[in-house]
Short mmCIF file of C-alpha atoms and ligand atoms in Angstrom, two decimals:
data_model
loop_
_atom_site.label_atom_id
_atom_site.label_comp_id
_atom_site.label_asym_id
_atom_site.label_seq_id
_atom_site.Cartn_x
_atom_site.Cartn_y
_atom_site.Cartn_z
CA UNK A 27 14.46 -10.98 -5.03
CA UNK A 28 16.55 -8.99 -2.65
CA UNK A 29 14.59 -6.96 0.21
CA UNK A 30 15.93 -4.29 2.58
CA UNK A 31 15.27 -3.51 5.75
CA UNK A 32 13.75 0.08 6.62
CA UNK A 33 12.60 -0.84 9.95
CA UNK A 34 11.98 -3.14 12.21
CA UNK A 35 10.03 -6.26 10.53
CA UNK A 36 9.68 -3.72 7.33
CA UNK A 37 11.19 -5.08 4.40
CA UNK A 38 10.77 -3.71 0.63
CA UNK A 39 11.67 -4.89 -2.32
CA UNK A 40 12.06 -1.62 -4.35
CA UNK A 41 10.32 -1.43 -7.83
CA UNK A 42 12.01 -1.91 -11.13
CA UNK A 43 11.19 0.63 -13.61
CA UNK A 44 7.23 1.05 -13.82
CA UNK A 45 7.16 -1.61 -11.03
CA UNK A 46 5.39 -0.24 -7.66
CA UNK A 47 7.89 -0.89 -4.48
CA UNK A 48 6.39 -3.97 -2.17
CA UNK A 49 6.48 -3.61 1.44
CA UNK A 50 6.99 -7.00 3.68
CA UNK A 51 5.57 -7.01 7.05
CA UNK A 52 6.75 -10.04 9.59
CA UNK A 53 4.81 -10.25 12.50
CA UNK A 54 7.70 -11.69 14.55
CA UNK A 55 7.12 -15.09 13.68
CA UNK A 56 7.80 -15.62 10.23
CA UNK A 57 3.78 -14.90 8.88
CA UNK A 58 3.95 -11.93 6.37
CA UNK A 59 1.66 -8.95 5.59
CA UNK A 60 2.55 -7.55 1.78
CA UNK A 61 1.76 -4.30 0.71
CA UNK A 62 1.29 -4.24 -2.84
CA UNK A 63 2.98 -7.08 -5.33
CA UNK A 64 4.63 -5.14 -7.76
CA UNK A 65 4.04 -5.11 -11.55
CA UNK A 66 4.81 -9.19 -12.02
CA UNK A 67 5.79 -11.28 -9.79
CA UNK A 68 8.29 -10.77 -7.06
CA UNK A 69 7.39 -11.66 -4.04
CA UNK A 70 8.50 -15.64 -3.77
CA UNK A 71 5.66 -17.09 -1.34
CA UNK A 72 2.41 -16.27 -0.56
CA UNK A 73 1.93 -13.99 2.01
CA UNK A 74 -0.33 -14.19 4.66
CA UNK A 75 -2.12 -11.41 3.65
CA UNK A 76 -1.78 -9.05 0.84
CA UNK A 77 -3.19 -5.46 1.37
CA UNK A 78 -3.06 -3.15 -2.32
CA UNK A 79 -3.25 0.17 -1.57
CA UNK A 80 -5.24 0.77 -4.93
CA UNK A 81 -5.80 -0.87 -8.57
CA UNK A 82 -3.60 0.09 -10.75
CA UNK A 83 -1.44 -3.15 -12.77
CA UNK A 84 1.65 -1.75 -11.15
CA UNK A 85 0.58 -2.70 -7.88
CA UNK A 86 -1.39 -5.13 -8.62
CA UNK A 87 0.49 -7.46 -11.36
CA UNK A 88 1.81 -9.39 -9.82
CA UNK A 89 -0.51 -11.40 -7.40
CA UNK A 90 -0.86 -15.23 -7.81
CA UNK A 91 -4.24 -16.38 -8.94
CA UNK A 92 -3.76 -18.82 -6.05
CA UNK A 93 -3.26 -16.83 -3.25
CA UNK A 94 -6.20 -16.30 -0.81
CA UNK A 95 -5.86 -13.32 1.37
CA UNK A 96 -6.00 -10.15 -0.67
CA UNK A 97 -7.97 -6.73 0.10
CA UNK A 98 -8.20 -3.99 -2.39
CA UNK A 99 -10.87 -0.46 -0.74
CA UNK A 100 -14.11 -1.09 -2.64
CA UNK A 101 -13.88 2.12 -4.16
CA UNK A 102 -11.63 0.45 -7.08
CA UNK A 103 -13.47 -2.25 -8.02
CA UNK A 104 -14.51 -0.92 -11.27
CA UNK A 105 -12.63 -1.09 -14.86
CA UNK A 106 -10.82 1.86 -14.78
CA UNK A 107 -7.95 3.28 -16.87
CA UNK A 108 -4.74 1.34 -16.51
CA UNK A 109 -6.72 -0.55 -13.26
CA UNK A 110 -5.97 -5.01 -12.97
CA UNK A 111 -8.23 -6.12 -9.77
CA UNK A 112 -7.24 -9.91 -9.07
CA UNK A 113 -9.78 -12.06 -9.22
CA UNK A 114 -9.77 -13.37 -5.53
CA UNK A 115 -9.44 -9.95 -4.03
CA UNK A 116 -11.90 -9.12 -1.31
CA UNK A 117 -13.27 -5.83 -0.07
CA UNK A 118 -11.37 -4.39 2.77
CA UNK A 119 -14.03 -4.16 5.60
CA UNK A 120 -11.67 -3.08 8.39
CA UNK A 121 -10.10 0.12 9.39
CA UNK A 122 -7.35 -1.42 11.66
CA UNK A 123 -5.41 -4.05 11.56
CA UNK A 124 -2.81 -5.75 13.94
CA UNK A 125 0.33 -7.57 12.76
CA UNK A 126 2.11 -8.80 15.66
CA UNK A 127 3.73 -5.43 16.44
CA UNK A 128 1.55 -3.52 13.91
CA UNK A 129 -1.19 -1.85 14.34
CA UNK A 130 -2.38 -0.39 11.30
CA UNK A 131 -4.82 1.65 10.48
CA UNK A 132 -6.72 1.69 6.88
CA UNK A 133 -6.85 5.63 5.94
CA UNK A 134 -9.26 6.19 3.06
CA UNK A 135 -7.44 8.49 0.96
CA UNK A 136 -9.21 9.15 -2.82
CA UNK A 137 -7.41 10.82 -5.43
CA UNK A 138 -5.07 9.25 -7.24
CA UNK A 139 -7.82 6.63 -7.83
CA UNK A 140 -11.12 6.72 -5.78
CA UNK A 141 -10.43 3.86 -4.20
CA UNK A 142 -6.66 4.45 -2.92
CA UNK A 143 -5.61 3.72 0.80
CA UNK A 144 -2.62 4.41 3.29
CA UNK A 145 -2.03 2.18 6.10
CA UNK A 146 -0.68 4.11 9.40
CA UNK A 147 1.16 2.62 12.21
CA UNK A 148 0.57 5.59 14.56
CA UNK A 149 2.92 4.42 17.24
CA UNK A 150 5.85 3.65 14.97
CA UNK A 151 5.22 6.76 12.74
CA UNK A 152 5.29 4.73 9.65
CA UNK A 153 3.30 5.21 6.62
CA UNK A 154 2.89 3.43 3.82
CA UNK A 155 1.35 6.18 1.18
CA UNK A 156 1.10 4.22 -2.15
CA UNK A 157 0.51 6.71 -4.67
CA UNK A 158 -0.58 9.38 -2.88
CA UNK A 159 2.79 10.50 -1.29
CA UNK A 160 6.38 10.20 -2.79
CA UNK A 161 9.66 11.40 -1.31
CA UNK A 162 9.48 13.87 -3.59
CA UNK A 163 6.39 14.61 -3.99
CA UNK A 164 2.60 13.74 -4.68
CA UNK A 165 1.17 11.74 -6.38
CA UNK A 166 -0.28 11.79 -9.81
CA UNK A 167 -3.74 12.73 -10.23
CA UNK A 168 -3.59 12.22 -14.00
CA UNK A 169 -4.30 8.33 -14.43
CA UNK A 170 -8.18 8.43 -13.65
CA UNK A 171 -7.45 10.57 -10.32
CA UNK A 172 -9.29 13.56 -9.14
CA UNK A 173 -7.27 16.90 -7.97
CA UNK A 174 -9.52 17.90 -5.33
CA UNK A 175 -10.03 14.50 -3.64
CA UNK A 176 -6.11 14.33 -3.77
CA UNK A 177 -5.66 17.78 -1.76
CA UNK A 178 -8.28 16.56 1.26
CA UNK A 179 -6.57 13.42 1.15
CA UNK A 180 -3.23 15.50 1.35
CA UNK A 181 -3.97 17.68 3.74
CA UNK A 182 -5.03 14.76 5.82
CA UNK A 183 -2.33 13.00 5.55
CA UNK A 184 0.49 16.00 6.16
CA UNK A 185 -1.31 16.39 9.54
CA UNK A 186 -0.04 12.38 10.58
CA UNK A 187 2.30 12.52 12.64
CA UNK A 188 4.95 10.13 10.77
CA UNK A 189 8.74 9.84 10.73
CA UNK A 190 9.42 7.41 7.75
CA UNK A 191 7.32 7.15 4.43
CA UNK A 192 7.34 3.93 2.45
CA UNK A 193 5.70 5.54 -0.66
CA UNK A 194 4.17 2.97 -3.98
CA UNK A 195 7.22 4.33 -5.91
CA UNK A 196 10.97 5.64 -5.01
CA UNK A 197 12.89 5.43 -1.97
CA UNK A 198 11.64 5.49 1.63
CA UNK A 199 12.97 8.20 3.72
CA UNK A 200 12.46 9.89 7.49
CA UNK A 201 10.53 12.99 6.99
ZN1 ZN B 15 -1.07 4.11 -9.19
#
Protein backbone atom coordinates (compact mmCIF):
# COMPACT_ATOMS: atom_id res chain seq x y z
CA UNK A 1 0.00 0.00 0.00
CA UNK A 2 1.36 3.32 -1.08
CA UNK A 3 2.14 5.98 1.83
CA UNK A 4 2.95 9.69 1.51
CA UNK A 5 4.96 11.75 3.20
CA UNK A 6 3.40 14.85 5.16
CA UNK A 7 6.33 15.44 7.24
CA UNK A 8 9.25 14.46 8.38
CA UNK A 9 9.09 10.57 9.46
CA UNK A 10 5.06 11.07 8.97
CA UNK A 11 3.76 8.84 6.51
CA UNK A 12 -0.14 8.06 5.81
CA UNK A 13 -1.70 5.83 3.93
CA UNK A 14 -5.00 7.67 3.16
CA UNK A 15 -8.34 5.74 3.71
CA UNK A 16 -10.37 4.10 1.02
CA UNK A 17 -13.93 4.85 1.20
CA UNK A 18 -15.25 4.20 4.90
CA UNK A 19 -11.58 3.30 5.67
CA UNK A 20 -9.98 5.70 8.51
CA UNK A 21 -6.47 7.28 7.11
CA UNK A 22 -3.29 5.47 9.04
CA UNK A 23 -0.53 7.56 10.13
CA UNK A 24 3.22 5.91 10.12
CA UNK A 25 5.63 7.22 12.52
CA UNK A 26 9.59 6.18 12.00
CA UNK A 27 11.61 6.98 14.74
CA UNK A 28 14.73 7.43 12.56
CA UNK A 29 15.69 4.01 12.60
CA UNK A 30 13.33 2.03 10.81
CA UNK A 31 10.92 1.06 14.24
CA UNK A 32 7.33 2.38 13.49
CA UNK A 33 4.57 3.99 15.62
CA UNK A 34 0.94 3.51 13.67
CA UNK A 35 -1.86 5.54 14.31
CA UNK A 36 -4.88 3.76 13.63
CA UNK A 37 -5.00 0.53 11.04
CA UNK A 38 -7.62 1.35 8.85
CA UNK A 39 -10.86 -0.61 8.20
CA UNK A 40 -8.88 -4.10 7.04
CA UNK A 41 -5.72 -4.54 6.67
CA UNK A 42 -3.20 -2.22 5.20
CA UNK A 43 -0.47 -1.70 6.96
CA UNK A 44 2.12 -4.66 5.70
CA UNK A 45 4.21 -5.34 9.06
CA UNK A 46 3.65 -5.01 12.44
CA UNK A 47 4.42 -1.94 13.87
CA UNK A 48 6.16 -1.34 16.83
CA UNK A 49 3.43 0.10 18.41
CA UNK A 50 -0.04 0.80 17.36
CA UNK A 51 -1.85 3.76 19.12
CA UNK A 52 -6.06 3.94 17.99
CA UNK A 53 -7.26 7.06 18.64
CA UNK A 54 -10.78 5.47 19.50
CA UNK A 55 -12.99 2.18 18.75
CA UNK A 56 -14.76 2.43 16.05
CA UNK A 57 -14.17 -0.80 13.13
CA UNK A 58 -12.89 1.87 10.83
CA UNK A 59 -9.97 2.43 12.81
CA UNK A 60 -9.73 -0.43 14.26
CA UNK A 61 -10.27 -3.30 11.46
CA UNK A 62 -7.68 -3.87 10.56
CA UNK A 63 -5.19 -4.91 13.38
CA UNK A 64 -3.55 -8.42 13.31
CA UNK A 65 -4.65 -10.71 16.06
CA UNK A 66 -0.88 -11.24 16.35
CA UNK A 67 0.45 -8.09 16.90
CA UNK A 68 1.47 -7.12 20.50
CA UNK A 69 1.73 -3.47 21.08
CA UNK A 70 -1.66 -1.82 20.79
CA UNK A 71 -3.32 0.98 23.14
CA UNK A 72 -6.86 2.03 22.76
CA UNK A 73 -8.02 5.20 26.07
CA UNK A 74 -9.98 3.00 28.48
CA UNK A 75 -12.88 5.02 28.01
CA UNK A 76 -13.84 2.69 24.84
CA UNK A 77 -13.59 -0.46 26.09
CA UNK A 78 -17.19 -1.16 26.13
CA UNK A 79 -19.58 -2.63 23.20
CA UNK A 80 -20.66 0.30 21.73
CA UNK A 81 -22.45 1.14 18.45
CA UNK A 82 -20.38 0.41 15.39
CA UNK A 83 -17.19 -0.05 18.16
CA UNK A 84 -14.40 -3.49 17.22
CA UNK A 85 -11.73 -3.38 20.30
CA UNK A 86 -8.91 -6.01 19.32
CA UNK A 87 -8.47 -8.47 21.51
CA UNK A 88 -4.77 -7.77 22.58
CA UNK A 89 -5.29 -4.07 22.99
CA UNK A 90 -4.10 -2.61 26.24
CA UNK A 91 -5.17 0.45 28.16
CA UNK A 92 -3.19 3.48 27.37
CA UNK A 93 -1.63 4.46 30.80
CA UNK A 94 0.61 7.27 29.54
CA UNK A 95 0.08 10.81 28.60
CA UNK A 96 3.39 11.24 26.61
CA UNK A 97 5.16 9.42 24.56
CA UNK A 98 8.61 9.75 22.73
CA UNK A 99 9.35 8.35 19.25
CA UNK A 100 12.78 9.13 18.41
CA UNK A 101 11.99 12.72 17.36
CA UNK A 102 8.41 12.60 18.75
CA UNK A 103 7.23 13.59 21.60
CA UNK A 104 3.70 13.07 21.86
CA UNK A 105 1.38 13.84 24.06
CA UNK A 106 -2.01 11.68 24.71
CA UNK A 107 -4.91 14.50 24.82
CA UNK A 108 -8.11 13.02 26.22
CA UNK A 109 -10.62 14.35 24.00
CA UNK A 110 -14.46 12.65 24.52
CA UNK A 111 -17.05 13.20 22.11
CA UNK A 112 -17.14 11.52 19.21
CA UNK A 113 -16.86 8.41 21.43
CA UNK A 114 -16.01 8.72 25.21
CA UNK A 115 -13.04 7.25 24.86
CA UNK A 116 -11.44 9.23 21.74
CA UNK A 117 -7.78 10.67 21.87
CA UNK A 118 -5.43 13.15 19.89
CA UNK A 119 -1.82 12.78 20.06
CA UNK A 120 0.15 16.32 19.97
CA UNK A 121 3.66 16.85 19.02
CA UNK A 122 3.85 20.37 20.54
CA UNK A 123 7.19 21.22 19.08
CA UNK A 124 6.44 20.14 15.54
CA UNK A 125 2.82 21.52 15.64
CA UNK A 126 1.41 18.32 14.46
CA UNK A 127 -1.77 16.79 15.41
CA UNK A 128 -3.20 13.83 14.78
CA UNK A 129 -7.17 14.51 15.59
CA UNK A 130 -8.88 11.18 14.63
CA UNK A 131 -12.40 11.91 14.57
CA UNK A 132 -12.62 14.78 16.36
CA UNK A 133 -11.14 17.27 13.76
CA UNK A 134 -11.37 17.10 9.86
CA UNK A 135 -10.05 19.58 7.32
CA UNK A 136 -13.26 20.51 6.94
CA UNK A 137 -14.70 20.23 9.79
CA UNK A 138 -15.67 18.30 13.09
CA UNK A 139 -16.32 15.46 13.76
CA UNK A 140 -19.47 13.49 14.05
CA UNK A 141 -21.12 13.30 17.25
CA UNK A 142 -23.88 11.07 15.87
CA UNK A 143 -22.31 7.42 16.13
CA UNK A 144 -22.64 7.00 20.06
CA UNK A 145 -20.91 10.59 20.57
CA UNK A 146 -21.97 13.26 22.90
CA UNK A 147 -22.33 17.11 21.60
CA UNK A 148 -21.24 18.73 24.64
CA UNK A 149 -18.17 16.58 25.42
CA UNK A 150 -17.28 17.26 21.65
CA UNK A 151 -17.38 21.25 22.11
CA UNK A 152 -14.89 21.10 25.47
CA UNK A 153 -12.90 18.79 23.59
CA UNK A 154 -13.07 21.40 20.65
CA UNK A 155 -12.46 24.24 22.26
CA UNK A 156 -9.46 22.55 23.71
CA UNK A 157 -8.11 21.55 20.95
CA UNK A 158 -8.56 25.02 18.69
CA UNK A 159 -6.44 26.59 21.49
CA UNK A 160 -3.16 24.01 20.34
CA UNK A 161 -1.02 25.66 18.78
CA UNK A 162 -0.64 23.34 15.52
CA UNK A 163 0.37 23.94 11.90
CA UNK A 164 -0.60 20.59 10.14
CA UNK A 165 -3.65 18.27 11.05
CA UNK A 166 -3.54 14.60 10.17
CA UNK A 167 -7.31 14.07 10.85
CA UNK A 168 -8.99 9.93 11.06
CA UNK A 169 -10.57 10.82 7.66
CA UNK A 170 -9.67 13.22 4.49
CA UNK A 171 -6.64 14.96 3.63
CA UNK A 172 -4.04 16.49 5.95
CA UNK A 173 -3.48 20.10 5.56
CA UNK A 174 -1.44 23.24 7.36
CA UNK A 175 -3.94 25.17 9.25
ZN1 LIG B 1 -15.05 7.15 14.44
Amino acid sequence: MGADEVARGVKVIYGQELSSNVYLLDDGRGKILAIDSGAYPVINSEPAMLILTHAHFDHTGGVDEDWKNVYLHEGDFFDGPFFKIPGQAKKIDFEKLRWGNFNLEILHTPGHTLGSICLFDRKKGILFSGDTLFADGVGRTDLGGDEELMEKSLSLIRELDYKLLCPGHGPVCKR
